[in-house]
mmCIF file of C-alpha atoms in Angstrom:
data_model
loop_
_atom_site.group_PDB
_atom_site.id
_atom_site.type_symbol
_atom_site.label_atom_id
_atom_site.label_comp_id
_atom_site.label_asym_id
_atom_site.label_seq_id
_atom_site.Cartn_x
_atom_site.Cartn_y
_atom_site.Cartn_z
ATOM 1 C CA MET A 13 0.000 0.000 0.000
ATOM 2 C CA THR A 14 1.330 3.440 -0.932
ATOM 3 C CA THR A 15 1.673 5.837 1.986
ATOM 4 C CA ALA A 16 0.094 9.237 1.446
ATOM 5 C CA THR A 17 2.496 12.044 0.594
ATOM 6 C CA LEU A 18 2.579 14.859 3.150
ATOM 7 C CA GLY A 19 3.010 18.445 2.054
ATOM 8 C CA ILE A 20 3.818 21.168 4.570
ATOM 9 C CA LEU A 21 3.054 24.827 3.991
ATOM 10 C CA GLY A 22 5.130 26.853 6.401
ATOM 11 C CA VAL A 23 8.443 25.493 7.663
ATOM 12 C CA GLY A 24 9.163 26.667 11.189
ATOM 13 C CA HIS A 25 9.377 25.075 14.627
ATOM 14 C CA LEU A 26 6.104 23.143 14.365
ATOM 15 C CA ALA A 27 6.948 21.679 10.985
ATOM 16 C CA THR A 28 10.426 20.783 12.187
ATOM 17 C CA TYR A 29 9.384 18.824 15.261
ATOM 18 C CA THR A 30 6.485 17.195 13.410
ATOM 19 C CA VAL A 31 8.686 15.926 10.592
ATOM 20 C CA THR A 32 11.399 14.892 13.045
ATOM 21 C CA GLY A 33 8.805 12.944 15.037
ATOM 22 C CA LEU A 34 7.623 11.140 11.919
ATOM 23 C CA ARG A 35 11.131 10.159 10.919
ATOM 24 C CA ASN A 36 12.108 9.157 14.461
ATOM 25 C CA GLY A 37 9.026 6.923 14.491
ATOM 26 C CA GLY A 38 10.151 5.171 11.317
ATOM 27 C CA ASP A 39 7.751 6.893 8.898
ATOM 28 C CA GLN A 40 9.300 6.810 5.425
ATOM 29 C CA ARG A 41 6.585 8.650 3.512
ATOM 30 C CA ARG A 42 7.432 11.296 0.946
ATOM 31 C CA ILE A 43 7.364 14.759 2.536
ATOM 32 C CA ILE A 44 7.343 17.932 0.464
ATOM 33 C CA LEU A 45 8.185 21.272 2.068
ATOM 34 C CA SER A 46 7.190 24.731 0.920
ATOM 35 C CA PRO A 47 10.025 27.078 -0.059
ATOM 36 C CA ARG A 48 8.806 29.534 2.586
ATOM 37 C CA ASN A 49 11.638 30.112 5.081
ATOM 38 C CA ALA A 50 14.186 28.729 2.638
ATOM 39 C CA ALA A 51 17.010 28.203 5.127
ATOM 40 C CA ALA A 52 14.847 26.196 7.534
ATOM 41 C CA ALA A 53 13.305 24.198 4.691
ATOM 42 C CA SER A 54 16.712 23.315 3.258
ATOM 43 C CA ARG A 55 18.037 22.280 6.658
ATOM 44 C CA LEU A 56 14.984 20.124 7.444
ATOM 45 C CA ALA A 57 15.085 18.544 3.994
ATOM 46 C CA GLU A 58 18.688 17.498 4.534
ATOM 47 C CA GLN A 59 18.203 16.242 8.086
ATOM 48 C CA CYS A 60 14.926 14.381 7.544
ATOM 49 C CA ARG A 61 14.968 13.270 3.912
ATOM 50 C CA CYS A 62 12.369 15.721 2.591
ATOM 51 C CA GLU A 63 11.983 17.608 -0.668
ATOM 52 C CA VAL A 64 11.698 21.363 -1.055
ATOM 53 C CA ALA A 65 9.196 22.378 -3.739
ATOM 54 C CA GLY A 66 9.673 25.295 -6.081
ATOM 55 C CA SER A 67 6.397 26.898 -4.992
ATOM 56 C CA ASN A 68 3.504 26.446 -2.588
ATOM 57 C CA GLN A 69 1.310 25.285 -5.485
ATOM 58 C CA GLU A 70 3.823 22.532 -6.242
ATOM 59 C CA VAL A 71 3.451 21.368 -2.618
ATOM 60 C CA VAL A 72 -0.329 21.171 -3.006
ATOM 61 C CA GLU A 73 -0.218 19.407 -6.358
ATOM 62 C CA GLY A 74 2.382 16.855 -5.277
ATOM 63 C CA SER A 75 0.802 15.930 -1.937
ATOM 64 C CA ASP A 76 -2.158 13.873 -0.752
ATOM 65 C CA ILE A 77 -2.263 15.578 2.655
ATOM 66 C CA ILE A 78 -1.429 19.183 3.503
ATOM 67 C CA LEU A 79 -0.355 20.543 6.877
ATOM 68 C CA LEU A 80 -0.858 24.285 7.346
ATOM 69 C CA ALA A 81 1.899 25.304 9.748
ATOM 70 C CA VAL A 82 2.070 29.081 9.430
ATOM 71 C CA ARG A 83 1.104 31.746 11.926
ATOM 72 C CA PRO A 84 -2.563 32.776 11.670
ATOM 73 C CA LYS A 85 -1.716 36.240 10.380
ATOM 74 C CA SER A 86 0.024 34.652 7.380
ATOM 75 C CA LEU A 87 -2.900 32.433 6.316
ATOM 76 C CA SER A 88 -4.554 34.832 3.852
ATOM 77 C CA GLU A 89 -1.307 35.524 2.047
ATOM 78 C CA LEU A 90 -0.430 31.829 2.009
ATOM 79 C CA VAL A 91 -3.619 30.478 0.417
ATOM 80 C CA GLN A 92 -4.250 33.361 -1.959
ATOM 81 C CA GLY A 93 -4.011 31.980 -5.479
ATOM 82 C CA LEU A 94 -3.567 28.349 -4.401
ATOM 83 C CA THR A 95 -5.762 25.607 -5.879
ATOM 84 C CA PHE A 96 -6.350 22.583 -3.660
ATOM 85 C CA LYS A 97 -7.632 19.254 -4.965
ATOM 86 C CA PRO A 98 -11.346 18.575 -4.321
ATOM 87 C CA GLY A 99 -11.648 16.823 -0.969
ATOM 88 C CA GLN A 100 -7.908 17.072 -0.269
ATOM 89 C CA LEU A 101 -7.178 16.613 3.436
ATOM 90 C CA VAL A 102 -5.878 19.899 4.835
ATOM 91 C CA MET A 103 -4.797 19.809 8.480
ATOM 92 C CA SER A 104 -4.507 23.163 10.201
ATOM 93 C CA ALA A 105 -2.075 23.521 13.082
ATOM 94 C CA MET A 106 -2.829 27.216 13.499
ATOM 95 C CA ALA A 107 -3.900 27.944 17.051
ATOM 96 C CA GLY A 108 -7.103 29.928 17.341
ATOM 97 C CA VAL A 109 -8.178 29.640 13.694
ATOM 98 C CA SER A 110 -11.589 27.955 13.519
ATOM 99 C CA LEU A 111 -12.916 25.727 10.765
ATOM 100 C CA GLN A 112 -15.365 28.487 9.876
ATOM 101 C CA GLN A 113 -12.507 30.952 9.487
ATOM 102 C CA LEU A 114 -10.628 28.494 7.300
ATOM 103 C CA ARG A 115 -13.681 28.019 5.073
ATOM 104 C CA GLN A 116 -13.909 31.764 4.493
ATOM 105 C CA HIS A 117 -10.962 31.363 2.144
ATOM 106 C CA ALA A 118 -12.112 30.326 -1.327
ATOM 107 C CA ALA A 119 -9.100 28.053 -1.807
ATOM 108 C CA LEU A 120 -10.084 25.908 1.187
ATOM 109 C CA GLN A 121 -13.838 25.616 0.643
ATOM 110 C CA GLY A 122 -13.575 22.330 -1.258
ATOM 111 C CA ALA A 123 -10.998 20.738 1.046
ATOM 112 C CA THR A 124 -11.529 18.311 3.910
ATOM 113 C CA LEU A 125 -10.488 20.374 6.930
ATOM 114 C CA VAL A 126 -9.155 19.075 10.231
ATOM 115 C CA ARG A 127 -7.625 20.956 13.149
ATOM 116 C CA VAL A 128 -4.626 19.482 14.976
ATOM 117 C CA LEU A 129 -2.107 20.905 17.432
ATOM 118 C CA PRO A 130 0.970 18.721 17.981
ATOM 119 C CA PRO A 131 3.217 19.750 20.898
ATOM 120 C CA ALA A 132 6.996 19.946 20.563
ATOM 121 C CA SER A 133 7.340 16.593 22.329
ATOM 122 C CA VAL A 134 6.038 14.691 19.289
ATOM 123 C CA GLU A 135 9.651 14.952 18.161
ATOM 124 C CA VAL A 136 10.372 12.143 20.617
ATOM 125 C CA GLY A 137 7.073 10.319 20.126
ATOM 126 C CA ALA A 138 5.291 11.728 23.161
ATOM 127 C CA GLY A 139 2.528 14.127 24.029
ATOM 128 C CA PRO A 140 -1.183 14.680 23.376
ATOM 129 C CA VAL A 141 -2.287 15.768 19.903
ATOM 130 C CA PRO A 142 -5.808 17.244 20.004
ATOM 131 C CA GLN A 143 -7.794 16.768 16.808
ATOM 132 C CA PHE A 144 -11.175 17.896 15.494
ATOM 133 C CA PRO A 145 -13.132 16.538 13.767
ATOM 134 C CA ALA A 146 -12.480 12.808 13.560
ATOM 135 C CA ASN A 147 -10.480 11.767 10.510
ATOM 136 C CA ALA A 148 -8.787 8.391 10.268
ATOM 137 C CA THR A 149 -5.967 9.582 8.009
ATOM 138 C CA ALA A 150 -5.011 12.476 10.271
ATOM 139 C CA GLU A 151 -5.281 10.273 13.337
ATOM 140 C CA ALA A 152 -2.992 7.639 11.823
ATOM 141 C CA LEU A 153 -0.419 10.260 10.850
ATOM 142 C CA PHE A 154 -0.135 11.874 14.262
ATOM 143 C CA GLY A 155 -0.745 8.635 16.132
ATOM 144 C CA ALA A 156 2.680 7.505 14.952
ATOM 145 C CA MET A 157 4.323 10.185 17.107
ATOM 146 C CA GLY A 158 1.961 10.962 19.961
ATOM 147 C CA LYS A 159 -1.384 10.277 21.616
ATOM 148 C CA VAL A 160 -4.158 11.591 19.376
ATOM 149 C CA ILE A 161 -7.189 12.791 21.311
ATOM 150 C CA VAL A 162 -10.192 13.290 19.043
ATOM 151 C CA LEU A 163 -12.462 15.872 20.656
ATOM 152 C CA GLU A 164 -16.243 15.898 20.439
ATOM 153 C CA SER A 165 -16.611 19.541 19.442
ATOM 154 C CA GLU A 166 -14.581 22.430 18.142
ATOM 155 C CA ALA A 167 -15.274 24.299 21.373
ATOM 156 C CA LEU A 168 -13.412 21.548 23.221
ATOM 157 C CA PHE A 169 -10.556 21.819 20.741
ATOM 158 C CA ASP A 170 -10.235 25.448 21.780
ATOM 159 C CA VAL A 171 -10.116 24.301 25.413
ATOM 160 C CA ALA A 172 -7.320 21.924 24.421
ATOM 161 C CA LEU A 173 -5.288 24.888 23.201
ATOM 162 C CA ALA A 174 -4.747 25.701 26.874
ATOM 163 C CA HIS A 175 -3.264 22.244 27.340
ATOM 164 C CA GLY A 176 -0.794 23.081 24.611
ATOM 165 C CA CYS A 177 0.248 26.058 26.728
ATOM 166 C CA LEU A 178 0.357 23.815 29.795
ATOM 167 C CA HIS A 179 2.940 21.739 27.965
ATOM 168 C CA GLY A 180 5.082 24.861 27.616
ATOM 169 C CA TRP A 181 4.544 26.063 31.169
ATOM 170 C CA SER A 182 5.660 22.694 32.542
ATOM 171 C CA TYR A 183 9.244 23.384 31.522
ATOM 172 C CA PHE A 184 9.283 26.542 33.628
ATOM 173 C CA LEU A 185 7.831 24.782 36.672
ATOM 174 C CA VAL A 186 10.424 22.010 36.448
ATOM 175 C CA GLN A 187 13.256 24.516 35.964
ATOM 176 C CA GLN A 188 12.065 26.556 38.946
ATOM 177 C CA LEU A 189 12.248 23.474 41.162
ATOM 178 C CA ILE A 190 15.641 22.484 39.759
ATOM 179 C CA ASP A 191 16.997 25.970 40.444
ATOM 180 C CA TRP A 192 15.678 25.824 44.017
ATOM 181 C CA SER A 193 17.356 22.460 44.542
ATOM 182 C CA VAL A 194 20.669 23.733 43.205
ATOM 183 C CA ALA A 195 20.414 26.756 45.505
ATOM 184 C CA GLN A 196 20.199 24.307 48.437
ATOM 185 C CA GLY A 197 23.516 22.761 47.385
ATOM 186 C CA MET A 198 22.563 19.947 45.012
ATOM 187 C CA SER A 199 24.537 19.449 41.839
ATOM 188 C CA GLN A 200 22.743 20.377 38.620
ATOM 189 C CA HIS A 201 22.618 16.703 37.641
ATOM 190 C CA ALA A 202 21.229 15.501 40.973
ATOM 191 C CA ALA A 203 18.697 18.336 41.110
ATOM 192 C CA ARG A 204 17.431 17.573 37.615
ATOM 193 C CA GLN A 205 17.131 13.871 38.350
ATOM 194 C CA MET A 206 15.314 14.445 41.644
ATOM 195 C CA VAL A 207 12.760 16.864 40.213
ATOM 196 C CA VAL A 208 12.107 15.010 36.968
ATOM 197 C CA ASN A 209 11.775 11.619 38.623
ATOM 198 C CA SER A 210 9.602 12.996 41.429
ATOM 199 C CA ILE A 211 7.092 14.198 38.859
ATOM 200 C CA THR A 212 7.280 11.360 36.331
ATOM 201 C CA SER A 213 7.082 8.691 39.035
ATOM 202 C CA ALA A 214 3.922 10.325 40.402
ATOM 203 C CA MET A 215 2.394 10.138 36.913
ATOM 204 C CA ALA A 216 3.459 6.512 36.558
ATOM 205 C CA LEU A 217 1.869 5.529 39.864
ATOM 206 C CA ALA A 218 -1.379 7.368 39.172
ATOM 207 C CA GLU A 219 -1.703 5.920 35.666
ATOM 208 C CA SER A 220 -1.247 2.426 37.111
ATOM 209 C CA ARG A 221 -4.373 3.039 39.197
ATOM 210 C CA PRO A 222 -6.951 4.398 36.730
ATOM 211 C CA GLU A 223 -9.784 3.685 39.161
ATOM 212 C CA LEU A 224 -8.483 6.520 41.376
ATOM 213 C CA ASP A 225 -8.448 10.251 40.744
ATOM 214 C CA TYR A 226 -5.098 11.967 41.088
ATOM 215 C CA GLY A 227 -6.575 13.860 44.012
ATOM 216 C CA ASP A 228 -7.456 10.601 45.763
ATOM 217 C CA ILE A 229 -3.841 9.483 45.604
ATOM 218 C CA GLY A 230 -2.589 12.883 46.694
ATOM 219 C CA ASN A 231 -4.933 12.968 49.681
ATOM 220 C CA GLY A 232 -3.662 9.566 50.700
ATOM 221 C CA ILE A 233 -0.145 10.995 50.857
ATOM 222 C CA ALA A 234 -0.823 14.518 52.201
ATOM 223 C CA THR A 235 -2.254 13.338 55.511
ATOM 224 C CA PRO A 236 -2.342 15.370 58.751
ATOM 225 C CA GLY A 237 1.080 15.901 60.284
ATOM 226 C CA THR A 238 3.032 15.213 57.066
ATOM 227 C CA PHE A 239 5.465 17.592 55.425
ATOM 228 C CA THR A 240 3.540 16.991 52.199
ATOM 229 C CA LEU A 241 0.392 18.528 53.693
ATOM 230 C CA LYS A 242 2.340 21.376 55.269
ATOM 231 C CA GLY A 243 3.805 22.339 51.886
ATOM 232 C CA LEU A 244 0.477 21.861 50.110
ATOM 233 C CA GLU A 245 -1.274 24.198 52.568
ATOM 234 C CA HIS A 246 1.350 26.858 51.826
ATOM 235 C CA ILE A 247 0.861 26.433 48.065
ATOM 236 C CA ASN A 248 -2.918 26.742 48.410
ATOM 237 C CA ALA A 249 -2.662 29.757 50.732
ATOM 238 C CA ASN A 250 -0.672 31.525 48.025
ATOM 239 C CA ASN A 251 -3.092 30.612 45.234
ATOM 240 C CA GLY A 252 -0.467 28.281 43.795
ATOM 241 C CA LEU A 253 -2.731 25.566 42.433
ATOM 242 C CA GLN A 254 -5.600 27.872 41.493
ATOM 243 C CA ALA A 255 -3.191 30.071 39.541
ATOM 244 C CA TRP A 256 -2.684 27.214 37.067
ATOM 245 C CA SER A 257 -6.425 26.898 36.436
ATOM 246 C CA ASP A 258 -6.672 30.671 36.148
ATOM 247 C CA ALA A 259 -3.929 30.669 33.509
ATOM 248 C CA MET A 260 -5.816 27.986 31.561
ATOM 249 C CA ASP A 261 -8.890 30.252 31.662
ATOM 250 C CA VAL A 262 -6.885 33.203 30.378
ATOM 251 C CA VAL A 263 -5.592 31.222 27.412
ATOM 252 C CA SER A 264 -8.790 29.368 26.507
ATOM 253 C CA LYS A 265 -10.873 32.556 26.580
ATOM 254 C CA ALA A 266 -8.389 34.708 24.671
ATOM 255 C CA GLU A 267 -9.635 36.222 21.428
#
């Protein structure tokens, strides 16, 4: 069976970690890159066995599937004058751009449109990839490098955009705790190992017990008289946990 050719319009960070994730996962499909951002396209083509087309229209004509990976403000300029194949699968990875907004562009009105948002961690085959609506081809593509989560509505996809930000915020939380540990006298290596394994081991334990909520497990550990509860009370008193939910609200409700 021939594997569908993937064409990517817009070669930046998202395109780079998506293509890298595919290749790291053993995907050998033909990948055609737009000439936009020529230096990045040339570098990615060399590193990940891709082709760079002479024009964006060449990408569309030579591909079965298209990934739109430009910033939202560049969409109008990108699709102006392009002709997509009837029913061609076009996956948009542009945060905040709805299906309705995509369909306002004449070039996209005859395409099959799907929204996806792969995180940077798909480069190493990890991380959630929200998708709407359901589409088996898109799910198979991203399922090779992450956990595809098909959402029931586009409104929920917009909620999932906040989880994409959560992915980014997590690095800052981990670094904050590493820096604190180093300030107490730990080596950089020991501090990193302690923080990372404290968090990942908690996830591993909780996921081994799907019948329990994370809060149930936490309450079983943060019992009266424990240092865990003492620290948790301080975090709550300073709006530490609520601040994360508040940040999710800020992102998910942003225009």
